[in-house]
PDB file of C-alpha atoms in Angstrom:
ATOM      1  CA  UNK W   1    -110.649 -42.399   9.293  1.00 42.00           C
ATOM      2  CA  UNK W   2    -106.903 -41.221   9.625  1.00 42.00           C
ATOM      3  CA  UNK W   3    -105.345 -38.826   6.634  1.00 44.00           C
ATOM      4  CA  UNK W   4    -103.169 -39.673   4.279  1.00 45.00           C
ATOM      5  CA  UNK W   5     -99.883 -38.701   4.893  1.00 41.00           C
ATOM      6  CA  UNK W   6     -98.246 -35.382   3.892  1.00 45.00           C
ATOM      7  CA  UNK W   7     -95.133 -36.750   2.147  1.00 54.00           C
ATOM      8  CA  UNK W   8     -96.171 -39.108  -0.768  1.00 54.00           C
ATOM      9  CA  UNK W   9     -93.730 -41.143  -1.791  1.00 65.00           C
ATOM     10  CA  UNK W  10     -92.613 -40.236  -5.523  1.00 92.00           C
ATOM     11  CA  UNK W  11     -93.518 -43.144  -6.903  1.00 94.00           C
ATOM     12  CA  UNK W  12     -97.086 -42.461  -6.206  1.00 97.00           C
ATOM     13  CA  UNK W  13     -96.608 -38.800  -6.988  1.00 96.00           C
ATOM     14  CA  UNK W  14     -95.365 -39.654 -10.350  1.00 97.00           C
ATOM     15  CA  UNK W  15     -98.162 -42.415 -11.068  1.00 98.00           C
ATOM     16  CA  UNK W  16    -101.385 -40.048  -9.617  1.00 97.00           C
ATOM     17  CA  UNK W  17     -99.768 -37.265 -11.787  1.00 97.00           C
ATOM     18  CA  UNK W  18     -99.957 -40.432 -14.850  1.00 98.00           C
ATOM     19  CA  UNK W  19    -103.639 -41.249 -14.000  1.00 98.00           C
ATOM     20  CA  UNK W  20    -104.567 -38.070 -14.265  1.00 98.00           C
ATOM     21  CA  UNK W  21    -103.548 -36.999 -17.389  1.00 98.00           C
ATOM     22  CA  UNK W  22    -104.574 -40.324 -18.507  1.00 98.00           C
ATOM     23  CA  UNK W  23    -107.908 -40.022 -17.399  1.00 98.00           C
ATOM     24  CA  UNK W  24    -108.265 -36.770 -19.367  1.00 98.00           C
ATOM     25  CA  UNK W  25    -107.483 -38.427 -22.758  1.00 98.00           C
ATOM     26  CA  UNK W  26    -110.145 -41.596 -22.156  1.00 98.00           C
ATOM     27  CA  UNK W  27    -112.796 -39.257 -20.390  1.00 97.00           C
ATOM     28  CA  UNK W  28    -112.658 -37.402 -23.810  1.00 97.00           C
ATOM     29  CA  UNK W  29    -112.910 -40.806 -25.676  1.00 96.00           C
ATOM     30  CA  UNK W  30    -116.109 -41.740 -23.392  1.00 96.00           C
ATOM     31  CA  UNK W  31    -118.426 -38.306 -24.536  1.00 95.00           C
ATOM     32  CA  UNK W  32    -117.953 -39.256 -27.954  1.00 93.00           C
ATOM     33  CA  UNK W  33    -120.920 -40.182 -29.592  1.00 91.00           C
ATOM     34  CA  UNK W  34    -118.803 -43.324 -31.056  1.00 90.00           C
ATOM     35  CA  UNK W  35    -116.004 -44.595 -29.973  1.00 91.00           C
ATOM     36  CA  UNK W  36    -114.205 -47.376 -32.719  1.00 92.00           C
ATOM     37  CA  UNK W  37    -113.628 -50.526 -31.354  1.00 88.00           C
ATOM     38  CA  UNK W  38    -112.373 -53.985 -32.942  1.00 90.00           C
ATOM     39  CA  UNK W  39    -111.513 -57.488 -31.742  1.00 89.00           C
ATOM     40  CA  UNK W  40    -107.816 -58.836 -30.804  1.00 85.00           C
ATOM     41  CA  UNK W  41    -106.572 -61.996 -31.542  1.00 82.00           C
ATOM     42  CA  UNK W  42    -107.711 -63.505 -28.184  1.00 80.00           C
ATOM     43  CA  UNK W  43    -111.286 -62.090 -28.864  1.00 79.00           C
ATOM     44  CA  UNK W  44    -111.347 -59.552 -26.136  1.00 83.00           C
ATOM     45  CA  UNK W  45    -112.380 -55.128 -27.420  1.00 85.00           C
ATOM     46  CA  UNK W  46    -109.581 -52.677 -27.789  1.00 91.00           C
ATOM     47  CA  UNK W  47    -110.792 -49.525 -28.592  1.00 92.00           C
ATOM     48  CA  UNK W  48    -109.165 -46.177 -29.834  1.00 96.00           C
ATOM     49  CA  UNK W  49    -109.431 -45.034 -26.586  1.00 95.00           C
ATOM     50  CA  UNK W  50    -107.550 -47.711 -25.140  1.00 96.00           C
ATOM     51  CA  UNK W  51    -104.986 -47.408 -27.436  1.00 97.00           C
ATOM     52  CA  UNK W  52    -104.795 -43.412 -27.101  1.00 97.00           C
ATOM     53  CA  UNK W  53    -105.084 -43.633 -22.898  1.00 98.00           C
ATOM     54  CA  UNK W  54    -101.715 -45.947 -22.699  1.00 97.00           C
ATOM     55  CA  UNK W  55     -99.766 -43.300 -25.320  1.00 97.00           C
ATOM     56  CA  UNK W  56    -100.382 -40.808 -22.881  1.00 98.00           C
ATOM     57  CA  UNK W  57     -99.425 -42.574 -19.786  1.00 98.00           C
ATOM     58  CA  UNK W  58     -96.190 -43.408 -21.532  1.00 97.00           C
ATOM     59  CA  UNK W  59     -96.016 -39.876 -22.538  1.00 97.00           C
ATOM     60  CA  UNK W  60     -95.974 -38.912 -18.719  1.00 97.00           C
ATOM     61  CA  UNK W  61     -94.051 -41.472 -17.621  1.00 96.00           C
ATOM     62  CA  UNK W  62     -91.159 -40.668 -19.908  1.00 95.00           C
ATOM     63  CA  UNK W  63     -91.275 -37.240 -18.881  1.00 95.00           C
ATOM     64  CA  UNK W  64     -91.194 -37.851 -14.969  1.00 95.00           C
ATOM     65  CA  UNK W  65     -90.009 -40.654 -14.980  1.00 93.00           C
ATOM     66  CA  UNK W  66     -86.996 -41.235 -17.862  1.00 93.00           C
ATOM     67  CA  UNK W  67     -85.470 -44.482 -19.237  1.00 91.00           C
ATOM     68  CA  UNK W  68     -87.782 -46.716 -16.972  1.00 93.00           C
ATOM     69  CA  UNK W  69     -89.317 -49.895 -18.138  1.00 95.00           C
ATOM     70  CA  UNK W  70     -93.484 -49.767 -18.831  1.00 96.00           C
ATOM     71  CA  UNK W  71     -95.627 -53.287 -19.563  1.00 96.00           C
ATOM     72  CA  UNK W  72     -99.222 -51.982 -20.792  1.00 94.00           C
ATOM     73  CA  UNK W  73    -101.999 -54.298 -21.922  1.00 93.00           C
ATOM     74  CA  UNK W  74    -101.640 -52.487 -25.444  1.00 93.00           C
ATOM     75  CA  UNK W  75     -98.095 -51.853 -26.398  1.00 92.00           C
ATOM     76  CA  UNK W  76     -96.592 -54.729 -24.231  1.00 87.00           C
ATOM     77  CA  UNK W  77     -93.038 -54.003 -22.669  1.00 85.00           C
ATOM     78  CA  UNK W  78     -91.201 -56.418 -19.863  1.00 76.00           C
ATOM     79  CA  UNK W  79     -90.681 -56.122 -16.579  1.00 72.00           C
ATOM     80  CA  UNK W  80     -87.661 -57.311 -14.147  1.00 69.00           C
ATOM     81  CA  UNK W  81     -86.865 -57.107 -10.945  1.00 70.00           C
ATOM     82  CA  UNK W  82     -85.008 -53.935 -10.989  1.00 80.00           C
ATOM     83  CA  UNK W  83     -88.588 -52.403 -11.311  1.00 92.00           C
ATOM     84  CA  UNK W  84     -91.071 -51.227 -13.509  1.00 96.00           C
ATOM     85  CA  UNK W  85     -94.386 -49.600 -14.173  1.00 97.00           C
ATOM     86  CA  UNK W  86     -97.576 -51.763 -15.256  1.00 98.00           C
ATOM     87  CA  UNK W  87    -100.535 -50.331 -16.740  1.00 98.00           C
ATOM     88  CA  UNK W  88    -104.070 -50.827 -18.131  1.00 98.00           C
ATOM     89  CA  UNK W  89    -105.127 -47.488 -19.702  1.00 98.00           C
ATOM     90  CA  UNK W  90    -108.632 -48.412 -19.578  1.00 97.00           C
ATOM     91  CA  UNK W  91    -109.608 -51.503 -17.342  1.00 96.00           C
ATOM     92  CA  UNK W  92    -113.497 -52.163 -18.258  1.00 94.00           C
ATOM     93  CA  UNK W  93    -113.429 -51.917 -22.431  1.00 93.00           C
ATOM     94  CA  UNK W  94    -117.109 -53.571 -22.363  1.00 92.00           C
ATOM     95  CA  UNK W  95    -118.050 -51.068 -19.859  1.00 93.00           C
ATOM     96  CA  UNK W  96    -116.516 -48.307 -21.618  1.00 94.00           C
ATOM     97  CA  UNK W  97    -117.646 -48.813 -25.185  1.00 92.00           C
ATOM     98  CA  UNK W  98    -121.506 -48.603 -23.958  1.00 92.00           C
ATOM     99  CA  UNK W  99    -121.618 -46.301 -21.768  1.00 94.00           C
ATOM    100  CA  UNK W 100    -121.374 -47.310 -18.062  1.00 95.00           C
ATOM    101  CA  UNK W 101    -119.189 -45.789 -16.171  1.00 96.00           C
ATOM    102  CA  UNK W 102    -117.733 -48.104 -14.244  1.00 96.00           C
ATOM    103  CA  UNK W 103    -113.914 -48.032 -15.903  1.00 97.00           C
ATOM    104  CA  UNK W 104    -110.916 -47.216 -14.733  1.00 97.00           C
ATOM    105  CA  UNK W 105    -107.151 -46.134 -15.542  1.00 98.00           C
ATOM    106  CA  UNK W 106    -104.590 -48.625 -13.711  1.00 98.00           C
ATOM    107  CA  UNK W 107    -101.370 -47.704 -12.989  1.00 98.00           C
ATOM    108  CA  UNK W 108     -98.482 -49.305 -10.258  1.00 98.00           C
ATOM    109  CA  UNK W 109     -95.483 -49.592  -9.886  1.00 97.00           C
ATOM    110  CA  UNK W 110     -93.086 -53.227  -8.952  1.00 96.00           C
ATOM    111  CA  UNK W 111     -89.585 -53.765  -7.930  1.00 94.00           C
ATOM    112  CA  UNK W 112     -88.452 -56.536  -6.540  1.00 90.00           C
ATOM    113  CA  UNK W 113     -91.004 -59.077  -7.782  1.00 89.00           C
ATOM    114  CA  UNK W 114     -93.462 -56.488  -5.701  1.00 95.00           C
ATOM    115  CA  UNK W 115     -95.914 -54.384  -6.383  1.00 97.00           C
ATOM    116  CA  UNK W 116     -95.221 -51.027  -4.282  1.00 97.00           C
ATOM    117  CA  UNK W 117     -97.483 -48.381  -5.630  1.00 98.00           C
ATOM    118  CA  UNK W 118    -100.178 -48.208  -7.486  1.00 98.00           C
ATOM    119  CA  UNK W 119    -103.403 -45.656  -8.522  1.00 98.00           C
ATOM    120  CA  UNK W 120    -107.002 -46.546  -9.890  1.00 98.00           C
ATOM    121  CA  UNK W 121    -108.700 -43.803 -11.257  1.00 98.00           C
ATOM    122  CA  UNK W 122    -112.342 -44.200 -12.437  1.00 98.00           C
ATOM    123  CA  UNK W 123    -112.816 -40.619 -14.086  1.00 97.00           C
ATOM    124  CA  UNK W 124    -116.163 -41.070 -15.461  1.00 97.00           C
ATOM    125  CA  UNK W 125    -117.386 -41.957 -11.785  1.00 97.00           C
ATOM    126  CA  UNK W 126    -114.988 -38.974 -10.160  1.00 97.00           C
ATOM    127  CA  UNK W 127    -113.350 -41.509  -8.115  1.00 97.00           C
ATOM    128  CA  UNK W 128    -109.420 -42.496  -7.614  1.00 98.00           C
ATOM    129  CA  UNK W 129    -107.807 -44.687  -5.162  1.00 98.00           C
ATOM    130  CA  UNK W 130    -104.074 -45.416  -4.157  1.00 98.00           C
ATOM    131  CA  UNK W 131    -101.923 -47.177  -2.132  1.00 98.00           C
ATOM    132  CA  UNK W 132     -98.210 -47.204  -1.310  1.00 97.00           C
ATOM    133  CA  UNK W 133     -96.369 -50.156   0.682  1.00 97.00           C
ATOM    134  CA  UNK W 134     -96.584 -49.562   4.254  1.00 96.00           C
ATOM    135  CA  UNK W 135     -98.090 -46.260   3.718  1.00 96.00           C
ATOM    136  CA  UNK W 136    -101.651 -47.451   3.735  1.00 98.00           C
ATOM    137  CA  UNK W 137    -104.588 -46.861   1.278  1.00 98.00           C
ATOM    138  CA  UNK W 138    -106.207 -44.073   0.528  1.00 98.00           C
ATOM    139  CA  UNK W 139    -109.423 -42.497  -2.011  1.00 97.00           C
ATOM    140  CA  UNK W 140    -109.121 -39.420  -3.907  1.00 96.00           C
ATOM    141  CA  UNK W 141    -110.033 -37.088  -0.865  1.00 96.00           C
ATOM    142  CA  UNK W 142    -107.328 -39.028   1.348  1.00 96.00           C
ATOM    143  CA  UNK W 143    -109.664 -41.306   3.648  1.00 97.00           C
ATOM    144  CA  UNK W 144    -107.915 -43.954   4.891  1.00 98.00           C
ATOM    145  CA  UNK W 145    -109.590 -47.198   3.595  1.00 98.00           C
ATOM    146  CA  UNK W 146    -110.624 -50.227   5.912  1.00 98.00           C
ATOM    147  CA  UNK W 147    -111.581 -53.074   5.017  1.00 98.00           C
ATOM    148  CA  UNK W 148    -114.885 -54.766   6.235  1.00 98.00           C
ATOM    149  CA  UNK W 149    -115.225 -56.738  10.113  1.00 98.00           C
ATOM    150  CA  UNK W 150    -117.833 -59.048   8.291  1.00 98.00           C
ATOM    151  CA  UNK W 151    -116.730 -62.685   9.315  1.00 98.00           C
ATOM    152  CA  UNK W 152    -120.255 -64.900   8.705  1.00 98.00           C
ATOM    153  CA  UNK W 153    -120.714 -65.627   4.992  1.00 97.00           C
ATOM    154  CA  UNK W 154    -124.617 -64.999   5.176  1.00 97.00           C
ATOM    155  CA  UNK W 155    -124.340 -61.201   6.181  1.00 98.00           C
ATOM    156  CA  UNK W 156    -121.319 -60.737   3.427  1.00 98.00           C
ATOM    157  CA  UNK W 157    -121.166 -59.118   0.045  1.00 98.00           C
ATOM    158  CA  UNK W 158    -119.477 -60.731  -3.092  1.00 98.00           C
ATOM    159  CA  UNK W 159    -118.507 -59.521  -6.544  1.00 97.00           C
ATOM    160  CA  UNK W 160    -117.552 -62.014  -9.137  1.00 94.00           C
ATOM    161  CA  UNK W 161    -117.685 -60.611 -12.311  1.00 88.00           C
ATOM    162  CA  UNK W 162    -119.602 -61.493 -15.131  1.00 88.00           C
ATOM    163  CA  UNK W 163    -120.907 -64.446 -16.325  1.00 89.00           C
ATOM    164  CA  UNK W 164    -119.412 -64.236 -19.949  1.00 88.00           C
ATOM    165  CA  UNK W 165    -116.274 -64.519 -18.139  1.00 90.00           C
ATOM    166  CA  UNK W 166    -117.284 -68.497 -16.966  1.00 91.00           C
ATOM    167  CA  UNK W 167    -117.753 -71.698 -18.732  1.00 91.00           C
ATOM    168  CA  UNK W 168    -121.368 -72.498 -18.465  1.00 93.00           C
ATOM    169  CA  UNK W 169    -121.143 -75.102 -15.790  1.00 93.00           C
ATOM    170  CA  UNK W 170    -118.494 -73.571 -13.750  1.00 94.00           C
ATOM    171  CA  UNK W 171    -120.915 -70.065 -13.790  1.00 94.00           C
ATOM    172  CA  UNK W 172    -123.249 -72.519 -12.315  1.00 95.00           C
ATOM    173  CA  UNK W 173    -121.549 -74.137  -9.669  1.00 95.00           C
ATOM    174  CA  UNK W 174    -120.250 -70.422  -9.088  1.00 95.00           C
ATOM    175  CA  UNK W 175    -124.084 -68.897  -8.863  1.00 94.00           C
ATOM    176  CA  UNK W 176    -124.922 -71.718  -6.300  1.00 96.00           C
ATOM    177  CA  UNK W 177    -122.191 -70.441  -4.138  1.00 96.00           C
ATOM    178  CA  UNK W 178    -122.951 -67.146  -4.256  1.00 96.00           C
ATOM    179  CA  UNK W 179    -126.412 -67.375  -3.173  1.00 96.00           C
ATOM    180  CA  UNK W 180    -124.997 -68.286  -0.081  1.00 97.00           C
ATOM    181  CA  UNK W 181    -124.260 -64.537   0.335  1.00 98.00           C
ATOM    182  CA  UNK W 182    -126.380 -62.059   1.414  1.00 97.00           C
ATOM    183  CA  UNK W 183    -125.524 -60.253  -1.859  1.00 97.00           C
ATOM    184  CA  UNK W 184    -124.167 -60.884  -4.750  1.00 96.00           C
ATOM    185  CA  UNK W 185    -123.507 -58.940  -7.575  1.00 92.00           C
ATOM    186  CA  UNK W 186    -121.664 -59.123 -11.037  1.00 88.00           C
ATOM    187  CA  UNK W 187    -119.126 -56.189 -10.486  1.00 83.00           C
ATOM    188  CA  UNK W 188    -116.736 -56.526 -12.807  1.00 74.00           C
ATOM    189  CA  UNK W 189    -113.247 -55.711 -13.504  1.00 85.00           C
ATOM    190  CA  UNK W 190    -111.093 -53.480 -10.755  1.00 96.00           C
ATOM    191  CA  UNK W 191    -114.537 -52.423  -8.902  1.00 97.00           C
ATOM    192  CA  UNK W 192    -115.361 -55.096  -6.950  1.00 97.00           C
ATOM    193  CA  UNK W 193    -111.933 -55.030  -5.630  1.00 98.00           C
ATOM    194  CA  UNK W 194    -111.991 -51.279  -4.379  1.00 98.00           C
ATOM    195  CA  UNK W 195    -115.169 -51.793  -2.893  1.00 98.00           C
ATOM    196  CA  UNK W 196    -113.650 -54.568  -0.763  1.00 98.00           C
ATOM    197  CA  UNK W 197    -110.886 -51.834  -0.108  1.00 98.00           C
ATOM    198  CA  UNK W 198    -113.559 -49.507   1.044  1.00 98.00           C
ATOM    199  CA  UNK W 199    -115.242 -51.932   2.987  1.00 98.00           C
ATOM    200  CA  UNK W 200    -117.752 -51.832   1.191  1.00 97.00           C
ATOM    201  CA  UNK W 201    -117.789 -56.175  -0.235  1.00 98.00           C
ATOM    202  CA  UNK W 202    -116.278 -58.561   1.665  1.00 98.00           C
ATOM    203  CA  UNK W 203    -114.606 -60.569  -1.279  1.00 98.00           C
ATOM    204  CA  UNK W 204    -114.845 -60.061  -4.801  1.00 98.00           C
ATOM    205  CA  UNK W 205    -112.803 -62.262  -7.882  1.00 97.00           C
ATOM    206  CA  UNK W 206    -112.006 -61.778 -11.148  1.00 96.00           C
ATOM    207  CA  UNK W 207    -111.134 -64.477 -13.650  1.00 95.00           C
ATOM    208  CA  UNK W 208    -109.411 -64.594 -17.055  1.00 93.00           C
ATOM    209  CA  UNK W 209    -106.985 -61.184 -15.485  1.00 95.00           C
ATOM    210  CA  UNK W 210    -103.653 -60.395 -16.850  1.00 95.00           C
ATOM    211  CA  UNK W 211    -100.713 -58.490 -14.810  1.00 96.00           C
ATOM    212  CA  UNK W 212    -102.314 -54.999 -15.408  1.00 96.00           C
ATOM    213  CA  UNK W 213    -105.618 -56.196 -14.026  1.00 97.00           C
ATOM    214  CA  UNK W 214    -104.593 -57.242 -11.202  1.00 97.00           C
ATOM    215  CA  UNK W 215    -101.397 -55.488 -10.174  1.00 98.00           C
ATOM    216  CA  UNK W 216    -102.897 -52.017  -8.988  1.00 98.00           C
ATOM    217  CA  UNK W 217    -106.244 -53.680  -6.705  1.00 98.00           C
ATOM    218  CA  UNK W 218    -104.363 -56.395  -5.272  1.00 98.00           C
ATOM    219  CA  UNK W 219    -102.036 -53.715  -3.672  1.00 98.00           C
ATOM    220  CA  UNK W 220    -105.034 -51.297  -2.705  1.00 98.00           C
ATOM    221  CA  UNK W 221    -106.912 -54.104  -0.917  1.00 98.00           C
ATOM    222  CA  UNK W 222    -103.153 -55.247   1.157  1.00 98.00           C
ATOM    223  CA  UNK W 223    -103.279 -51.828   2.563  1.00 98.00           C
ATOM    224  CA  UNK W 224    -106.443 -51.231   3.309  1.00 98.00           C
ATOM    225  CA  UNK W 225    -105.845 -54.351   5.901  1.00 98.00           C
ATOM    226  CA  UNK W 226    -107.390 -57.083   3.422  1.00 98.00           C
ATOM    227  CA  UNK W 227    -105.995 -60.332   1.647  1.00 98.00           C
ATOM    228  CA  UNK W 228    -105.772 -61.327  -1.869  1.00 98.00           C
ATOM    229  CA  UNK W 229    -104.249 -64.922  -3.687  1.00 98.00           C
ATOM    230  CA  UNK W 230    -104.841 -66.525  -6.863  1.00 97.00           C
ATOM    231  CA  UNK W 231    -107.000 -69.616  -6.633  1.00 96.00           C
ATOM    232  CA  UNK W 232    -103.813 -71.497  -5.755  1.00 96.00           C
ATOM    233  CA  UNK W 233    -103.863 -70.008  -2.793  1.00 96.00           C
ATOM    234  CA  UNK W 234    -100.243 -67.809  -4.125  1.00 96.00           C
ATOM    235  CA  UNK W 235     -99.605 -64.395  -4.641  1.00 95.00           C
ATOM    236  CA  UNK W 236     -98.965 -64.559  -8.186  1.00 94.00           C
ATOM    237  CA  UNK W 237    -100.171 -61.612 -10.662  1.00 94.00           C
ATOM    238  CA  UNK W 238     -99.946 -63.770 -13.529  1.00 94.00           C
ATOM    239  CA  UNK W 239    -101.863 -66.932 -12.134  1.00 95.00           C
ATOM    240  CA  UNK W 240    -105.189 -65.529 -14.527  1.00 94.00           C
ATOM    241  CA  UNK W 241    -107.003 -64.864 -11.556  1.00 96.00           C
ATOM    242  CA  UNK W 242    -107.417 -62.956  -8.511  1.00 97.00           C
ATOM    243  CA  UNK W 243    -109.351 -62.865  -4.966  1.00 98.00           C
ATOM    244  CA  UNK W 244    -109.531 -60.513  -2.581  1.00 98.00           C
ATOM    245  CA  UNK W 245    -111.345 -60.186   0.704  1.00 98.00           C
ATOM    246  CA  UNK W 246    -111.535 -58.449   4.040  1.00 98.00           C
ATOM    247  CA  UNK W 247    -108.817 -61.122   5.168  1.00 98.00           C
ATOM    248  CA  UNK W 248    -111.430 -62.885   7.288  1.00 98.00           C
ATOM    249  CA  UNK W 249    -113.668 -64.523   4.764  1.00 98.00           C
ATOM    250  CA  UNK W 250    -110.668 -65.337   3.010  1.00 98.00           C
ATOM    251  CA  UNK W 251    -109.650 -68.999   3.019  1.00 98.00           C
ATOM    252  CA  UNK W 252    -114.069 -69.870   3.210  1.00 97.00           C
ATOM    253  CA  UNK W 253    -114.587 -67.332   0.254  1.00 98.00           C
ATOM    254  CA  UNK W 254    -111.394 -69.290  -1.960  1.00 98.00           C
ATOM    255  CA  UNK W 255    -112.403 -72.853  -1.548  1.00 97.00           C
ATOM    256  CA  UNK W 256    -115.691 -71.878  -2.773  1.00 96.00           C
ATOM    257  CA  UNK W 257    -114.384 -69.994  -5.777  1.00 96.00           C
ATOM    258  CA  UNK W 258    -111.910 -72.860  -6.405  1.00 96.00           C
ATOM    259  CA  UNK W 259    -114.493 -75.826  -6.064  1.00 94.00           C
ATOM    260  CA  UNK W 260    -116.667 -73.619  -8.314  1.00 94.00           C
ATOM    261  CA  UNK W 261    -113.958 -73.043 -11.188  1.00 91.00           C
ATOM    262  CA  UNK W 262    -112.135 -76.067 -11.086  1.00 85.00           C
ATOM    263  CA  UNK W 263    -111.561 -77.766 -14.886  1.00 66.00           C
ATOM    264  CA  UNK W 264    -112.833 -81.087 -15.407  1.00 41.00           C
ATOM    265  CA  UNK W 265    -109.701 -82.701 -14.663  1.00 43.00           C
ATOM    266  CA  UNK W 266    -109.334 -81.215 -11.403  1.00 51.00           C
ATOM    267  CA  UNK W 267    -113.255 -82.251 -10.374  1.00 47.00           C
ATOM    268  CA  UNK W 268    -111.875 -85.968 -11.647  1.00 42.00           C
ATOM    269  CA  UNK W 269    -108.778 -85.107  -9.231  1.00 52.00           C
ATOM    270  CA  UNK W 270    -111.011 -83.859  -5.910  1.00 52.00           C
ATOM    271  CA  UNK W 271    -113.360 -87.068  -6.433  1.00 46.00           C
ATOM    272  CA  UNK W 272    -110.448 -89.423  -6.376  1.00 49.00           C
ATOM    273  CA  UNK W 273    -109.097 -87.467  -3.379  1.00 59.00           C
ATOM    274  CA  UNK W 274    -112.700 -88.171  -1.816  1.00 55.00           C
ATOM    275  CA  UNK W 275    -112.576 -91.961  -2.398  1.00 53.00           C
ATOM    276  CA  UNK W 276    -109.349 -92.652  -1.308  1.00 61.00           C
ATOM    277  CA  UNK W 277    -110.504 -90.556   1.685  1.00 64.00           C
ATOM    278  CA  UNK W 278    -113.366 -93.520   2.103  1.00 58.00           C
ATOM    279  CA  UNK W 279    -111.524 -95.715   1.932  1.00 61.00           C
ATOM    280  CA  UNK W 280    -109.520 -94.497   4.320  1.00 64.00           C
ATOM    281  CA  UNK W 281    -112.093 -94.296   6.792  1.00 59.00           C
TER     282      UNK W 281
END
């Protein structure tokens, strides 16, 4: 593995310096004994923490970064083209409010309808990663990440999250394609993504995501020579789902994720499509 580079570009510089501080303030939340927690209107956990983490990754931000634009899970904000940052303070709130570790601070930064920079931290697992456009991507101790070689299905990893996230059928149709795998696992949130970064999974999706989900892994996995979509096969951040892969398993790992999440209308749609095909023939 190569080194990062010396010169890191400042909008990294400025969102590491955001992630760290940030991590500080939810890393205190997470040794409480209790942490309060309550529902949102869509039924999803906020927590205090969650809350507390994004004031303080403003607070940086507006310090190194004056008069720019910030859209956080919690506090909202808009973006535009001119740029702007995105953040989820804490990216894993089920995670976080019992215990487990596996949680991270997401922060990148877009202009031009692209995402250019962007840093996962995961404090409570002493892990970061980043990435900048062009610049490659990199973990906390400046590896260089690859992403996997692994081109048959049967020797490949997959994360898909977890099965709360899935209509009961569809987490079926989705558990019959992952057994297809030589491993599958329920990694949710941004860490199945930055172990397909690190080469360590070979696809991994995420359902139900917003623009901070998905902003910050989506550019880690590009660099680190992988490919994510939504399940339309676009590159939108606000299609309410994301898949990435080690580039190769790509397009056999999607239709499989698609065919398994497809609504009801759509199944009536591909069995129409399958007639007609018939017929055709």
């Amino acid at each position: 593995m190569t080194s990062e580079p010396t010169a890191v570009p400042d909008r990294l510089r400025v969102a590491r310096l955001a992630a760290e501080q940030a991590s500080r303030t939810a890393l205190d939340f997470f040794q409480r004994p209790r942490v309060r927690n309550w529902a949102k209107e869509d039924g999803s956990l906020v927590t205090e923490a969650d809350l507390a983490t994004e004031e303080r990754v403003r607070e940086v931000l507006a310090e190194l970064a004056p008069g720019e634009r910030v859209m956080g899970e919690e506090f909202g904000g808009s973006g535009g083209n001119d740029g702007h940052w995105i953040v989820d303070p804490v990216d894993g709130t089920e995670n976080f409010r019992r215990g487990v570790p596996v949680w991270g601070v997401l922060i990148a930064w877009s202009a031009g309808g692209q995402v250019t920079d962007a840093v996962i931290a995961a404090p409570a697992l002493g892990r970061s990663w980043s990435a900048s456009r062009g610049r490659g991507a990199h973990d906390g101790d400046g590896r260089r990440l690859r992403v996997s070689t692994v081109a048959d299905r049967a020797e490949a990893s997959f994360s898909f999250g977890g099965a709360h996230e899935y209509e009961p059928a569809a987490m079926a149709r989705l558990g019959a394609f992952a057994s297809g795998f030589r491993t599958a696992w329920g990694i949710g949130n941004f860490y199945g993504h930055v172990l397909v970064a690190e080469g360590a999974a070979d696809g991994a999706l995420s359902v139900g995501t917003s623009v901070w989900d998905v902003a910050a892994p989506s550019l880690i996995v590009e660099e680190a020579g992988g490919s994510w979509s939504d399940l339309d096969a676009g590159l939108r951040l606000d299609s309410g789902a994301v898949l990435t892969s080690n580039g190769v398993l790509h397009e056999p790992i999607l239709r499989g994720v698609r065919a398994a999440c497809a609504t009801v209308d759509e199944d009536r749609e591909q069995d129409e499509e399958r007639d007609e095909e018939r017929e055709r023939t």
